[in-house]
Short mmCIF file of C-alpha atoms in Angstrom, two decimals:
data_model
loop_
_atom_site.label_atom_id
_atom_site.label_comp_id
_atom_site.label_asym_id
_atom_site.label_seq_id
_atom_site.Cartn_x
_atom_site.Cartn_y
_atom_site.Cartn_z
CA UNK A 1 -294.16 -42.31 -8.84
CA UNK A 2 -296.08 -39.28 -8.62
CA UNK A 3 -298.49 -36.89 -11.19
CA UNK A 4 -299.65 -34.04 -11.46
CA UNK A 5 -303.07 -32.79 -13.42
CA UNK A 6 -302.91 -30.32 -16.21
CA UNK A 7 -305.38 -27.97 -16.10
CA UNK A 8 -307.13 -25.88 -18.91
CA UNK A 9 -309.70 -23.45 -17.42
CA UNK A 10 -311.80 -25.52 -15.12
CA UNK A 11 -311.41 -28.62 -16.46
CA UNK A 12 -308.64 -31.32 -16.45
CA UNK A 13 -306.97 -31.43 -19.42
CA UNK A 14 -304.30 -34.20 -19.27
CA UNK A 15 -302.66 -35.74 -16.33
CA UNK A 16 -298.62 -35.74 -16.41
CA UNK A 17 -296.71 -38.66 -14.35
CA UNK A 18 -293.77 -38.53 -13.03
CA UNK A 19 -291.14 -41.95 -12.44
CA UNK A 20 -288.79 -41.58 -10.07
CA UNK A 21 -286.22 -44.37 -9.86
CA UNK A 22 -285.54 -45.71 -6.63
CA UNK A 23 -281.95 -45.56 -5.35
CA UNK A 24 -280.27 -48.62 -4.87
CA UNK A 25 -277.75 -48.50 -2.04
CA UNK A 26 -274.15 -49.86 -2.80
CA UNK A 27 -272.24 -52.37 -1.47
CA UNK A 28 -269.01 -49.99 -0.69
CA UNK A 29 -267.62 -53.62 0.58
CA UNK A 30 -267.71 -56.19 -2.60
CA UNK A 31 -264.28 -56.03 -3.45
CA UNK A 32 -263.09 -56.39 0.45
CA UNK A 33 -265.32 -59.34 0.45
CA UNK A 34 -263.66 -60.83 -2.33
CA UNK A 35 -260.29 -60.53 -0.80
CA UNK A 36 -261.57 -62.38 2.49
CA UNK A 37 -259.52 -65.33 3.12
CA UNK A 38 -262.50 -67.53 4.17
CA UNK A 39 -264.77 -66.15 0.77
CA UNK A 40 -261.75 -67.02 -1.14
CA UNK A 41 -261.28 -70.37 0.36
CA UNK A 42 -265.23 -71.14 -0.42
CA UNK A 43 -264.70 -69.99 -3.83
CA UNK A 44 -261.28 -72.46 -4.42
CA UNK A 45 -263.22 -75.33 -2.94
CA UNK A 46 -266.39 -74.78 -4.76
CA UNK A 47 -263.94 -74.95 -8.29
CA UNK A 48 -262.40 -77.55 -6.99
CA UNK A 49 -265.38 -79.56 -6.27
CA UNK A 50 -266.89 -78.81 -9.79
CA UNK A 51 -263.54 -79.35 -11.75
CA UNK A 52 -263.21 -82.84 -9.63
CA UNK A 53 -267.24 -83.46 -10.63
CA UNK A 54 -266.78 -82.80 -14.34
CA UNK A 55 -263.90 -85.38 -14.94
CA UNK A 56 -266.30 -88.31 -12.99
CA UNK A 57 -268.86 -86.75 -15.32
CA UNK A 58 -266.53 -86.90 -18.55
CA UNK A 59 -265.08 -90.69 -17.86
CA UNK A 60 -268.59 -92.23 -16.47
CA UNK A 61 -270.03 -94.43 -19.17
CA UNK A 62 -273.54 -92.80 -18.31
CA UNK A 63 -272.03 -89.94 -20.54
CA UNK A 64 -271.38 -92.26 -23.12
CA UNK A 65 -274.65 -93.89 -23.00
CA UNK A 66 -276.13 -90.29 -22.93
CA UNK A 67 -274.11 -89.06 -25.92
CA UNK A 68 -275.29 -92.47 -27.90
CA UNK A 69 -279.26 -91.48 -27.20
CA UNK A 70 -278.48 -88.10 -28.30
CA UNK A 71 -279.81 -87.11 -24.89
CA UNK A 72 -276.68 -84.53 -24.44
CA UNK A 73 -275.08 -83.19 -27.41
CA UNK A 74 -271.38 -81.92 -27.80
CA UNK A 75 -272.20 -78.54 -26.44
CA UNK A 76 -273.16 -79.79 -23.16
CA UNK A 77 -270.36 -82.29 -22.77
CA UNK A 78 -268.40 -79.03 -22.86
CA UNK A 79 -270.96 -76.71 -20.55
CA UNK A 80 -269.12 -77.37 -16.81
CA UNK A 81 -272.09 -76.42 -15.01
CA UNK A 82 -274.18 -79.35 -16.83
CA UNK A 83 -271.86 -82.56 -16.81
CA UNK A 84 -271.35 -81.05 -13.20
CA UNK A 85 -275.11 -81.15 -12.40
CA UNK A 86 -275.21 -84.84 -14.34
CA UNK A 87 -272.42 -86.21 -11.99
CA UNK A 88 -274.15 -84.80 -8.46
CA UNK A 89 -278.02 -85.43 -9.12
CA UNK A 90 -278.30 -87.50 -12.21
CA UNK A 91 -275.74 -90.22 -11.82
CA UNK A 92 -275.93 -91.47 -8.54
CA UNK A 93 -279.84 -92.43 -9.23
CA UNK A 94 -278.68 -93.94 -12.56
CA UNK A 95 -276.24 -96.15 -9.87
CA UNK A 96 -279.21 -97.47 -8.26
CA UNK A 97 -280.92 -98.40 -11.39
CA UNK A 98 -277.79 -100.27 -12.24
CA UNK A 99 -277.54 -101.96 -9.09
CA UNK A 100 -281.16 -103.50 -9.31
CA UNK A 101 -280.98 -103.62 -13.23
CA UNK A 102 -277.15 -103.72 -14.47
CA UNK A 103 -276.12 -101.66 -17.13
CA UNK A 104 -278.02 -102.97 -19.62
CA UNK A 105 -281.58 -101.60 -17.31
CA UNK A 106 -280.07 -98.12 -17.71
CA UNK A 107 -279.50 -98.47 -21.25
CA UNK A 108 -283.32 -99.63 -21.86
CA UNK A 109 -284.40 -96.34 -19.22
CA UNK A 110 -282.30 -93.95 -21.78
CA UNK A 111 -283.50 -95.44 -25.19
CA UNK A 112 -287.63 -95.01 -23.68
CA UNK A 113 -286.50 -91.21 -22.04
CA UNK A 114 -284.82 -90.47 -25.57
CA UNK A 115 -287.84 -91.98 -27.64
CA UNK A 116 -289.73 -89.56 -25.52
CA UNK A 117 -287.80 -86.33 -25.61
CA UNK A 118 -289.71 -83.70 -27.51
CA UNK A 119 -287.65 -80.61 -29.14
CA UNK A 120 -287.86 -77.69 -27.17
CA UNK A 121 -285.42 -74.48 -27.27
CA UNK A 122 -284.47 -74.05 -23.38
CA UNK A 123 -283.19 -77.16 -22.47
CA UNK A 124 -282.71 -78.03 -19.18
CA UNK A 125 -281.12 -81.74 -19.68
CA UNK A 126 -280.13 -82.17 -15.79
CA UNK A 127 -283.86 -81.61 -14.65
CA UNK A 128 -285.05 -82.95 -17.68
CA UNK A 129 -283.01 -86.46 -16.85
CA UNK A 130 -283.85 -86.14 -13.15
CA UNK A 131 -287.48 -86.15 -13.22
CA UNK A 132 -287.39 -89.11 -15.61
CA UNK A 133 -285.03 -91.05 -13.45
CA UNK A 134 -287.05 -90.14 -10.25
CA UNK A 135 -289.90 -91.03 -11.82
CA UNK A 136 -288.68 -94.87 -13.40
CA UNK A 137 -287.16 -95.83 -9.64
CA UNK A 138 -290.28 -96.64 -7.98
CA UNK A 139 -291.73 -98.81 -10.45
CA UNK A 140 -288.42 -100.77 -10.39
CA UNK A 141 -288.65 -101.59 -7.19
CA UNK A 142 -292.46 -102.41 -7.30
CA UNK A 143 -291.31 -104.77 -10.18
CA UNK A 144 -288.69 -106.51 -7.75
CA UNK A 145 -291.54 -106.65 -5.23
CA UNK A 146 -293.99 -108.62 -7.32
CA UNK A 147 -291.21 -110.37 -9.76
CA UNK A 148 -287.72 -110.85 -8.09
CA UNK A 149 -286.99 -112.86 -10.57
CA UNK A 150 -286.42 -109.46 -12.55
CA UNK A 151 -284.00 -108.12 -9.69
CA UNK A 152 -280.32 -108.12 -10.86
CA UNK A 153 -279.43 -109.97 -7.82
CA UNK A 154 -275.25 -110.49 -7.15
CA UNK A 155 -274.04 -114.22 -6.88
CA UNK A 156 -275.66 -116.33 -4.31
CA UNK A 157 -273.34 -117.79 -1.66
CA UNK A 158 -272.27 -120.83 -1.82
CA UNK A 159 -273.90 -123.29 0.44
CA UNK A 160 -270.94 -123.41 2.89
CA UNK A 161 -271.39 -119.17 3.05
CA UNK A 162 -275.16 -119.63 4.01
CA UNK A 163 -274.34 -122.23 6.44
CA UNK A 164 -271.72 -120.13 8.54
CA UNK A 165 -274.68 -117.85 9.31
CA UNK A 166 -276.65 -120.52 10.95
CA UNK A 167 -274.37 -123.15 12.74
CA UNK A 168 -271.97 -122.50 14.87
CA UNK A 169 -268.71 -122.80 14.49
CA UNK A 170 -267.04 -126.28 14.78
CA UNK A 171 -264.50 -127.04 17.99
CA UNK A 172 -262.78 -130.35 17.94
CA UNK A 173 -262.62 -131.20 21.42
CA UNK A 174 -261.88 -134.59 21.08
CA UNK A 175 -259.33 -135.90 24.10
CA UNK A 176 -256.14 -137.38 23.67
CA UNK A 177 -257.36 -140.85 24.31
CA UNK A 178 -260.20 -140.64 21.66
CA UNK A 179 -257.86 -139.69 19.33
CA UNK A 180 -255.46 -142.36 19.97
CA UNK A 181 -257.94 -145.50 20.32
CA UNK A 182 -259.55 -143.85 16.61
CA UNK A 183 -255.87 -144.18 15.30
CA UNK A 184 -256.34 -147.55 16.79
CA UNK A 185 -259.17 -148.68 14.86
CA UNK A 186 -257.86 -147.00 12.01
CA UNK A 187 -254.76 -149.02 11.58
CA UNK A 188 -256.36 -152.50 11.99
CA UNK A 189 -259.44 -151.47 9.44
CA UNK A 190 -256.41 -150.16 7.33
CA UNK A 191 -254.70 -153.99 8.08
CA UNK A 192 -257.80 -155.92 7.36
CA UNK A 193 -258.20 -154.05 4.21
CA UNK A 194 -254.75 -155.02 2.86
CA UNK A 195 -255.81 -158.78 3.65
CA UNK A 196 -253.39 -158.90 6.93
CA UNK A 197 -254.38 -160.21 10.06
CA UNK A 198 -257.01 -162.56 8.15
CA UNK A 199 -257.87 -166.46 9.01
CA UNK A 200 -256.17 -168.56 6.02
CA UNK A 201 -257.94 -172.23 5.38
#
């Protein structure tokens, strides 16, 4: 930018600028670039990635659940880019919450975010989701701290599973000749018990 002062007589009588825009240098090699093999390869794998995202995203039953709260309307079940951005950063926290919670947790997380949702006209539901997942995870797990009883635990082993992990495992080394004089004693108990072998008056 540059001016120049306009002059009447001695004194100034206006000042005149003058905007120059700045050149912007081409890039005389975009469309070689996008005929690289390796740019093209990137770009197939990147669709690939986000087609293979949005079907988890379409058949998870956090979409559902979602839908339900009126958390995500019909227009963003249909914007790639968001179900995509659900099923990479969204989801996989709403799998932890499940895992310490069940299904039913994440339900109750989505009916408090949802009663909490105010209108606004840029919506951002991925960030928007995010933050209140990131933010409910740490007081679930200071809840299991203080009340496990809360914890959706899996099913305790059975007795003989807990056992395994503290006695060793059982060898029979009983010889030949134990085993024979207990088949022995086994037989005449087995006699005595059928009333044979027994002193009649």
């Amino acid at each position: 930018m540059s001016y120049e002062k306009v002059k009447k007589g001695r004194s100034i009588d206006s000042i005149v600028f003058h905007i120059e825009k700045k050149p912007v240098a081409k890039n005389e090699y975009y469309k070689q670039e996008e005929q690289d093999p390796v740019y093209l390869e990137n770009k197939a794998d990147r669709e690939a990635k986000q087609k293979m995202l949005f079907a988890e995203a379409m058949q998870s039953p956090y979409t559902k659940l979602l839908g339900e709260k009126w958390l995500i309307n019909v227009a963003d079940m249909q914007d790639i880019s968001t179900m995509t951005g659900l099923a990479e950063k969204v989801y996989p926290l709403y799998d932890e919450l499940k895992e310490a919670r069940g299904l039913k947790g994440v339900e109750t997380h989505l009916s408090y975010v949802a009663s909490k949702q105010e209108g606004y006209s840029k919506r951002n539901v991925v960030k928007y989701l995010k933050t209140a997942i990131e933010g409910y995870l740490p007081t679930v797990a200071l809840q299991d701290l203080e009340q496990p009883e809360r914890a959706n635990y899996k099913k305790p082993r059975s007795l003989e599973e807990v056992a395994k992990d503290f006695l060793p495992d059982y060898q029979n080394e009983t010889s030949e000749a134990e085993k024979e004089e207990l088949r022995r004693l086994k037989a005449e108990i087995d006699k005595k018990l059928r009333g044979e072998g027994l002193d009649h008056e």
